[in-house]
mmCIF file of C-alpha atoms (C1' of nucleotides) in Angstrom:
data_model
loop_
_atom_site.group_PDB
_atom_site.id
_atom_site.type_symbol
_atom_site.label_atom_id
_atom_site.label_comp_id
_atom_site.label_asym_id
_atom_site.label_seq_id
_atom_site.Cartn_x
_atom_site.Cartn_y
_atom_site.Cartn_z
ATOM 1 C CA MET A 115 205.744 111.690 -183.462
ATOM 2 C CA SER A 116 208.901 113.589 -182.688
ATOM 3 C CA SER A 117 212.382 112.424 -183.457
ATOM 4 C CA THR A 118 213.362 112.325 -179.803
ATOM 5 C CA GLN A 119 210.761 109.733 -178.915
ATOM 6 C CA MET A 120 212.464 107.244 -181.168
ATOM 7 C CA LEU A 121 215.570 107.413 -179.042
ATOM 8 C CA LYS A 122 213.942 106.157 -175.889
ATOM 9 C CA GLY A 123 215.666 103.019 -174.717
ATOM 10 C CA ILE A 124 218.008 103.089 -177.680
ATOM 11 C CA ILE A 125 220.668 105.550 -176.676
ATOM 12 C CA ASP A 126 221.129 103.527 -173.522
ATOM 13 C CA GLY A 127 222.550 100.711 -175.605
ATOM 14 C CA CYS A 128 224.651 103.049 -177.706
ATOM 15 C CA VAL A 129 226.145 104.606 -174.610
ATOM 16 C CA LEU A 130 226.970 101.206 -173.176
ATOM 17 C CA ALA A 131 228.667 100.269 -176.453
ATOM 18 C CA ILE A 132 230.762 103.429 -176.456
ATOM 19 C CA ILE A 133 231.772 103.000 -172.842
ATOM 20 C CA LYS A 134 232.729 99.399 -173.444
ATOM 21 C CA ASN A 135 235.142 100.473 -176.127
ATOM 22 C CA LYS A 136 236.911 102.955 -173.871
ATOM 23 C CA GLU A 137 236.090 104.741 -170.645
ATOM 24 C CA VAL A 138 234.572 108.157 -171.267
ATOM 25 C CA TYR A 139 233.246 111.137 -169.348
ATOM 26 C CA GLY A 140 229.865 112.702 -169.944
ATOM 27 C CA TYR A 141 230.890 115.740 -171.876
ATOM 28 C CA GLU A 142 233.028 113.634 -174.183
ATOM 29 C CA LEU A 143 230.145 111.218 -174.668
ATOM 30 C CA ALA A 144 227.905 113.985 -175.939
ATOM 31 C CA GLU A 145 230.467 114.881 -178.579
ATOM 32 C CA LYS A 146 230.938 111.275 -179.639
ATOM 33 C CA LEU A 147 227.231 110.661 -180.011
ATOM 34 C CA GLU A 148 226.934 113.758 -182.132
ATOM 35 C CA ALA A 149 229.796 112.531 -184.301
ATOM 36 C CA TYR A 150 227.902 109.295 -184.814
ATOM 37 C CA GLY A 151 224.994 111.194 -186.267
ATOM 38 C CA PHE A 152 222.765 111.640 -183.224
ATOM 39 C CA GLU A 153 222.038 115.300 -183.618
ATOM 40 C CA SER A 154 221.740 117.665 -180.684
ATOM 41 C CA PHE A 155 222.324 115.518 -177.667
ATOM 42 C CA SER A 156 221.301 117.395 -174.590
ATOM 43 C CA GLU A 157 223.305 117.259 -171.384
ATOM 44 C CA GLY A 158 219.972 117.083 -169.631
ATOM 45 C CA THR A 159 219.691 113.658 -171.223
ATOM 46 C CA ILE A 160 223.196 112.378 -170.737
ATOM 47 C CA TYR A 161 224.030 113.154 -167.131
ATOM 48 C CA PRO A 162 220.835 111.780 -165.627
ATOM 49 C CA MET A 163 221.227 108.701 -167.821
ATOM 50 C CA LEU A 164 224.784 108.042 -166.690
ATOM 51 C CA MET A 165 223.798 108.497 -163.073
ATOM 52 C CA ARG A 166 220.916 106.102 -163.526
ATOM 53 C CA MET A 167 223.251 103.535 -165.056
ATOM 54 C CA GLN A 168 225.642 103.934 -162.176
ATOM 55 C CA ARG A 169 222.779 103.446 -159.736
ATOM 56 C CA GLU A 170 221.834 100.269 -161.621
ATOM 57 C CA GLU A 171 225.479 99.161 -161.487
ATOM 58 C CA LEU A 172 225.837 98.963 -165.254
ATOM 59 C CA VAL A 173 228.770 101.361 -165.089
ATOM 60 C CA SER A 174 231.280 102.497 -162.476
ATOM 61 C CA ALA A 175 232.720 105.976 -162.205
ATOM 62 C CA THR A 176 235.954 107.626 -161.096
ATOM 63 C CA PHE A 177 236.929 111.282 -161.026
ATOM 64 C CA LYS A 178 240.091 112.472 -162.732
ATOM 65 C CA LYS A 179 241.676 115.883 -162.926
ATOM 66 C CA SER A 180 241.738 117.776 -166.192
ATOM 67 C CA THR A 181 243.990 120.562 -167.436
ATOM 68 C CA ALA A 182 241.230 122.023 -169.559
ATOM 69 C CA GLY A 183 238.518 122.600 -166.962
ATOM 70 C CA PRO A 184 236.929 121.016 -163.921
ATOM 71 C CA ARG A 185 237.476 117.363 -162.999
ATOM 72 C CA ARG A 186 236.011 114.715 -165.239
ATOM 73 C CA LYS A 187 233.850 111.793 -164.191
ATOM 74 C CA TYR A 188 234.993 108.779 -166.167
ATOM 75 C CA TYR A 189 232.652 105.851 -166.629
ATOM 76 C CA SER A 190 233.544 102.267 -167.435
ATOM 77 C CA LEU A 191 231.456 99.156 -167.969
ATOM 78 C CA THR A 192 230.770 96.615 -165.234
ATOM 79 C CA GLN A 193 230.101 92.938 -165.891
ATOM 80 C CA LYS A 194 226.427 93.627 -165.426
ATOM 81 C CA GLY A 195 226.738 96.398 -167.987
ATOM 82 C CA GLU A 196 228.320 94.036 -170.488
ATOM 83 C CA LYS A 197 225.446 91.631 -170.124
ATOM 84 C CA GLU A 198 222.954 94.436 -170.523
ATOM 85 C CA LEU A 199 224.747 95.508 -173.694
ATOM 86 C CA GLN A 200 224.451 92.012 -175.116
ATOM 87 C CA HIS A 201 220.753 91.970 -174.320
ATOM 88 C CA PHE A 202 220.348 95.330 -175.973
ATOM 89 C CA ILE A 203 222.044 94.143 -179.149
ATOM 90 C CA THR A 204 219.698 91.167 -179.355
ATOM 91 C CA ARG A 205 216.646 93.330 -178.875
ATOM 92 C CA TRP A 206 217.907 95.897 -181.356
ATOM 93 C CA GLU A 207 218.427 93.288 -184.057
ATOM 94 C CA GLN A 208 214.948 91.888 -183.519
ATOM 95 C CA LEU A 209 213.465 95.357 -183.646
ATOM 96 C CA GLN A 210 215.325 96.202 -186.844
ATOM 97 C CA GLN A 211 214.106 93.041 -188.486
ATOM 98 C CA SER A 212 210.479 93.568 -187.509
ATOM 99 C CA VAL A 213 210.368 97.224 -188.511
ATOM 100 C CA ASN A 214 212.094 96.656 -191.834
ATOM 101 C CA GLN A 215 209.744 93.835 -192.650
ATOM 102 C CA VAL A 216 206.727 95.994 -191.920
ATOM 103 C CA LEU A 217 208.100 98.826 -194.015
ATOM 104 C CA GLN A 218 208.819 96.569 -196.965
ATOM 105 C CA ASN A 219 205.458 94.830 -196.959
ATOM 106 C CA GLY A 220 203.465 97.855 -195.982
ATOM 107 C CA VAL A 221 204.891 100.519 -198.235
ATOM 108 C CA ASN A 222 205.750 98.789 -201.481
ATOM 109 C CA SER A 223 202.973 96.300 -202.028
ATOM 110 C CA SER A 224 200.064 98.713 -202.096
ATOM 111 C CA MET B 29 216.113 99.645 -170.079
ATOM 112 C CA SER B 30 212.992 97.717 -170.842
ATOM 113 C CA SER B 31 212.036 96.393 -174.227
ATOM 114 C CA THR B 32 208.934 98.546 -174.416
ATOM 115 C CA GLN B 33 210.864 101.799 -174.189
ATOM 116 C CA MET B 34 212.562 101.007 -177.466
ATOM 117 C CA LEU B 35 209.221 101.086 -179.217
ATOM 118 C CA LYS B 36 208.413 104.675 -178.407
ATOM 119 C CA GLY B 37 207.906 106.639 -181.566
ATOM 120 C CA ILE B 38 208.670 103.588 -183.681
ATOM 121 C CA ILE B 39 205.416 101.682 -183.726
ATOM 122 C CA ASP B 40 203.761 104.856 -184.947
ATOM 123 C CA GLY B 41 205.624 104.499 -188.211
ATOM 124 C CA CYS B 42 204.949 100.785 -188.434
ATOM 125 C CA VAL B 43 201.249 101.354 -187.936
ATOM 126 C CA LEU B 44 201.178 103.999 -190.639
ATOM 127 C CA ALA B 45 202.936 101.605 -193.016
ATOM 128 C CA ILE B 46 200.448 98.828 -192.317
ATOM 129 C CA ILE B 47 197.486 101.136 -192.756
ATOM 130 C CA LYS B 48 198.889 102.463 -196.014
ATOM 131 C CA ASN B 49 198.970 98.958 -197.409
ATOM 132 C CA LYS B 50 195.354 98.302 -196.587
ATOM 133 C CA GLU B 51 192.757 99.783 -194.269
ATOM 134 C CA VAL B 52 192.622 97.984 -190.949
ATOM 135 C CA TYR B 53 190.764 98.073 -187.673
ATOM 136 C CA GLY B 54 192.424 98.177 -184.275
ATOM 137 C CA TYR B 55 191.930 94.610 -183.211
ATOM 138 C CA GLU B 56 193.257 93.384 -186.550
ATOM 139 C CA LEU B 57 196.238 95.702 -186.230
ATOM 140 C CA ALA B 58 197.249 94.141 -182.949
ATOM 141 C CA GLU B 59 197.309 90.722 -184.571
ATOM 142 C CA LYS B 60 199.315 91.935 -187.556
ATOM 143 C CA LEU B 61 201.922 93.612 -185.407
ATOM 144 C CA GLU B 62 202.323 90.440 -183.407
ATOM 145 C CA ALA B 63 202.761 88.490 -186.634
ATOM 146 C CA TYR B 64 205.561 90.850 -187.616
ATOM 147 C CA GLY B 65 207.459 89.952 -184.462
ATOM 148 C CA PHE B 66 206.350 92.697 -182.085
ATOM 149 C CA GLU B 67 205.530 90.579 -179.106
ATOM 150 C CA SER B 68 202.644 91.322 -176.774
ATOM 151 C CA PHE B 69 201.023 94.397 -178.175
ATOM 152 C CA SER B 70 198.605 95.823 -175.691
ATOM 153 C CA GLU B 71 195.250 97.242 -176.715
ATOM 154 C CA GLY B 72 195.984 99.956 -174.181
ATOM 155 C CA THR B 73 198.690 101.025 -176.588
ATOM 156 C CA ILE B 74 196.914 100.627 -179.878
ATOM 157 C CA TYR B 75 193.552 102.282 -179.377
ATOM 158 C CA PRO B 76 194.858 105.488 -177.828
ATOM 159 C CA MET B 77 197.498 105.656 -180.573
ATOM 160 C CA LEU B 78 194.951 105.312 -183.355
ATOM 161 C CA MET B 79 192.750 107.946 -181.768
ATOM 162 C CA ARG B 80 195.701 110.273 -181.469
ATOM 163 C CA MET B 81 196.550 109.757 -185.117
ATOM 164 C CA GLN B 82 192.972 110.492 -186.084
ATOM 165 C CA ARG B 83 193.078 113.674 -184.021
ATOM 166 C CA GLU B 84 196.283 114.654 -185.830
ATOM 167 C CA GLU B 85 194.595 113.861 -189.150
ATOM 168 C CA LEU B 86 197.152 111.239 -190.137
ATOM 169 C CA VAL B 87 194.368 108.687 -190.533
ATOM 170 C CA SER B 88 190.621 108.756 -191.115
ATOM 171 C CA ALA B 89 188.142 106.273 -189.718
ATOM 172 C CA THR B 90 184.837 104.702 -190.695
ATOM 173 C CA PHE B 91 182.712 102.176 -188.894
ATOM 174 C CA LYS B 92 181.648 98.968 -190.610
ATOM 175 C CA LYS B 93 179.474 96.135 -189.446
ATOM 176 C CA SER B 94 180.964 92.745 -188.670
ATOM 177 C CA THR B 95 179.416 89.308 -188.589
ATOM 178 C CA ALA B 96 181.833 88.114 -185.935
ATOM 179 C CA GLY B 97 181.263 90.688 -183.205
ATOM 180 C CA PRO B 98 180.638 94.405 -182.684
ATOM 181 C CA ARG B 99 181.216 96.965 -185.443
ATOM 182 C CA ARG B 100 184.768 97.620 -186.545
ATOM 183 C CA LYS B 101 186.470 100.981 -186.842
ATOM 184 C CA TYR B 102 188.508 100.927 -190.030
ATOM 185 C CA TYR B 103 191.392 103.333 -190.445
ATOM 186 C CA SER B 104 192.964 104.533 -193.683
ATOM 187 C CA LEU B 105 195.832 106.899 -194.404
ATOM 188 C CA THR B 106 195.341 110.569 -195.234
ATOM 189 C CA GLN B 107 197.733 112.558 -197.383
ATOM 190 C CA LYS B 108 199.177 114.032 -194.227
ATOM 191 C CA GLY B 109 199.651 110.512 -192.956
ATOM 192 C CA GLU B 110 201.528 109.523 -196.093
ATOM 193 C CA LYS B 111 203.908 112.430 -195.647
ATOM 194 C CA GLU B 112 204.405 111.533 -192.012
ATOM 195 C CA LEU B 113 205.205 107.967 -193.048
ATOM 196 C CA GLN B 114 207.852 109.198 -195.463
ATOM 197 C CA HIS B 115 209.384 111.342 -192.724
ATOM 198 C CA PHE B 116 209.376 108.372 -190.399
ATOM 199 C CA ILE B 117 211.192 106.206 -192.917
ATOM 200 C CA THR B 118 213.892 108.819 -193.321
ATOM 201 C CA ARG B 119 214.362 109.151 -189.577
ATOM 202 C CA TRP B 120 214.347 105.388 -189.118
ATOM 203 C CA GLU B 121 217.057 104.886 -191.707
ATOM 204 C CA GLN B 122 219.216 107.543 -190.112
ATOM 205 C CA LEU B 123 218.699 105.998 -186.712
ATOM 206 C CA GLN B 124 219.569 102.541 -187.964
ATOM 207 C CA GLN B 125 222.759 103.803 -189.538
ATOM 208 C CA SER B 126 223.888 105.663 -186.433
ATOM 209 C CA VAL B 127 223.128 102.858 -184.024
ATOM 210 C CA ASN B 128 224.756 100.189 -186.172
ATOM 211 C CA GLN B 129 227.853 102.303 -186.558
ATOM 212 C CA VAL B 130 228.126 102.775 -182.814
ATOM 213 C CA LEU B 131 227.658 99.076 -182.196
ATOM 214 C CA GLN B 132 230.304 98.095 -184.722
ATOM 215 C CA ASN B 133 232.901 100.561 -183.523
ATOM 216 C CA GLY B 134 232.050 100.288 -179.861
ATOM 217 C CA VAL B 135 231.768 96.571 -179.396
ATOM 218 C CA ASN B 136 234.311 95.012 -181.708
ATOM 219 C CA SER B 137 237.316 97.289 -181.518
ATOM 220 C CA SER B 138 237.958 96.993 -177.803
ATOM 221 C "C1'" DA C 14 171.657 81.294 -169.720
ATOM 222 C "C1'" DT C 15 176.485 80.909 -170.017
ATOM 223 C "C1'" DA C 16 180.746 80.976 -172.183
ATOM 224 C "C1'" DT C 17 183.925 82.442 -175.664
ATOM 225 C "C1'" DA C 18 185.734 85.305 -179.083
ATOM 226 C "C1'" DT C 19 185.483 89.684 -180.992
ATOM 227 C "C1'" DA C 20 185.910 94.717 -180.654
ATOM 228 C "C1'" DC C 21 186.446 99.301 -178.724
ATOM 229 C "C1'" DC C 22 187.565 102.571 -174.991
ATOM 230 C "C1'" DT C 23 189.375 104.878 -170.454
ATOM 231 C "C1'" DT C 24 192.233 105.652 -166.311
ATOM 232 C "C1'" DG C 25 196.406 105.992 -164.004
ATOM 233 C "C1'" DC C 26 201.147 104.964 -163.811
ATOM 234 C "C1'" DA C 27 206.172 104.551 -165.085
ATOM 235 C "C1'" DT C 28 209.843 105.648 -167.953
ATOM 236 C "C1'" DT C 29 212.725 108.714 -170.137
ATOM 237 C "C1'" DG C 30 214.354 112.556 -173.395
ATOM 238 C "C1'" DC C 31 215.103 117.408 -173.011
ATOM 239 C "C1'" DA C 32 215.008 122.573 -172.301
ATOM 240 C "C1'" DA C 33 216.238 125.609 -168.915
ATOM 241 C "C1'" DT C 34 218.995 126.786 -165.294
ATOM 242 C "C1'" DG C 35 222.714 126.624 -161.903
ATOM 243 C "C1'" DT C 36 227.528 125.960 -160.354
ATOM 244 C "C1'" DA C 37 232.338 125.871 -160.989
ATOM 245 C "C1'" DG C 38 237.265 125.190 -162.929
ATOM 246 C "C1'" DT C 39 240.710 126.735 -166.558
ATOM 247 C "C1'" DG C 40 243.000 129.701 -169.744
ATOM 248 C "C1'" DA C 41 243.385 133.536 -173.169
ATOM 249 C "C1'" DG C 42 242.865 138.270 -174.256
ATOM 250 C "C1'" DT C 43 242.613 143.058 -172.714
ATOM 251 C "C1'" DA D 225 242.312 142.061 -162.102
ATOM 252 C "C1'" DC D 226 238.466 141.515 -165.250
ATOM 253 C "C1'" DT D 227 235.924 139.494 -168.762
ATOM 254 C "C1'" DC D 228 234.875 136.010 -171.936
ATOM 255 C "C1'" DA D 229 234.751 131.487 -173.722
ATOM 256 C "C1'" DC D 230 235.138 126.787 -173.187
ATOM 257 C "C1'" DT D 231 234.934 122.895 -170.353
ATOM 258 C "C1'" DA D 232 232.345 119.935 -167.097
ATOM 259 C "C1'" DC D 233 228.809 118.185 -163.979
ATOM 260 C "C1'" DA D 234 224.205 118.441 -161.946
ATOM 261 C "C1'" DT D 235 219.077 119.442 -160.946
ATOM 262 C "C1'" DT D 236 214.195 120.687 -161.867
ATOM 263 C "C1'" DG D 237 210.032 120.321 -164.169
ATOM 264 C "C1'" DC D 238 207.688 119.103 -168.235
ATOM 265 C "C1'" DA D 239 205.951 116.289 -172.173
ATOM 266 C "C1'" DA D 240 205.341 112.138 -174.705
ATOM 267 C "C1'" DT D 241 203.904 107.566 -174.857
ATOM 268 C "C1'" DG D 242 203.712 102.362 -173.875
ATOM 269 C "C1'" DC D 243 201.000 99.493 -170.997
ATOM 270 C "C1'" DA D 244 198.409 96.969 -167.273
ATOM 271 C "C1'" DA D 245 194.000 96.865 -165.501
ATOM 272 C "C1'" DG D 246 189.449 97.433 -165.918
ATOM 273 C "C1'" DG D 247 185.056 98.460 -168.357
ATOM 274 C "C1'" DT D 248 181.363 97.988 -172.074
ATOM 275 C "C1'" DA D 249 179.105 95.742 -175.807
ATOM 276 C "C1'" DT D 250 178.105 92.478 -179.943
ATOM 277 C "C1'" DA D 251 177.829 87.812 -182.090
ATOM 278 C "C1'" DT D 252 177.779 82.870 -181.995
ATOM 279 C "C1'" DA D 253 177.763 78.350 -180.031
ATOM 280 C "C1'" DT D 254 176.614 75.104 -176.394
#
DNA sequence: ATATATACCTTGCATTGCAATGTAGTGAGT
DNA sequence: ACTCACTACATTGCAATGCAAGGTATATAT
């Protein structure tokens, strides 16, 4: 039971939420996620994920020049992405409720 | 982003918490998880998971006769399993905090 | 006998996080 | 010019695990 397994299907929603707030590029996203407390976020996770989301039309991308390195690929949310984010939030809240209930009943009452 | 992906690495902890409360057998576990709000829990998930946990010495198992069908395989927590449960709870709380922070900042402030 | 509920297990697949590796632009120091 | 560090995107192959589908077997009722 590694820590990374718990992230499956969850960072997707977090990424959508961050992109909704403001368009971001991949490298920036990695830094933001780390700032939020997700430790060690691999680029091997982020770039394939963003590309998958683009393929699924949850986000759209445009390249912009940078003065600090190569061009950046900025992502922003599509309407479909907004809907998906709302669905994620619903599922996340249900999951939280279920897990917390199990932990309370299961751990304390023995 | 399916609903099942979000469960990866998370039901493990929930199962440990349920077993800690009281020894259970697989079929019973499926029903309990459903009662807690985890919809549609496949036996193809539960039995391999329990066997994996036994292999990792997080749980121990004993067979007991049943009057309502074939013998039941009851699982109970080992010391190692208790430690693993504590680790899970820590990770879960961190995850909750991070995700909720992202959702608050990302969704509302745009 | 047949049906239903109980109870466990196995096989094969799909998804996805990640380490490792590659490529390339920009700027500072020497 | 050369090197180094930082920035930035991408690909490959692997590992973990949830699950549908299918199989086996026991107990009870009709």
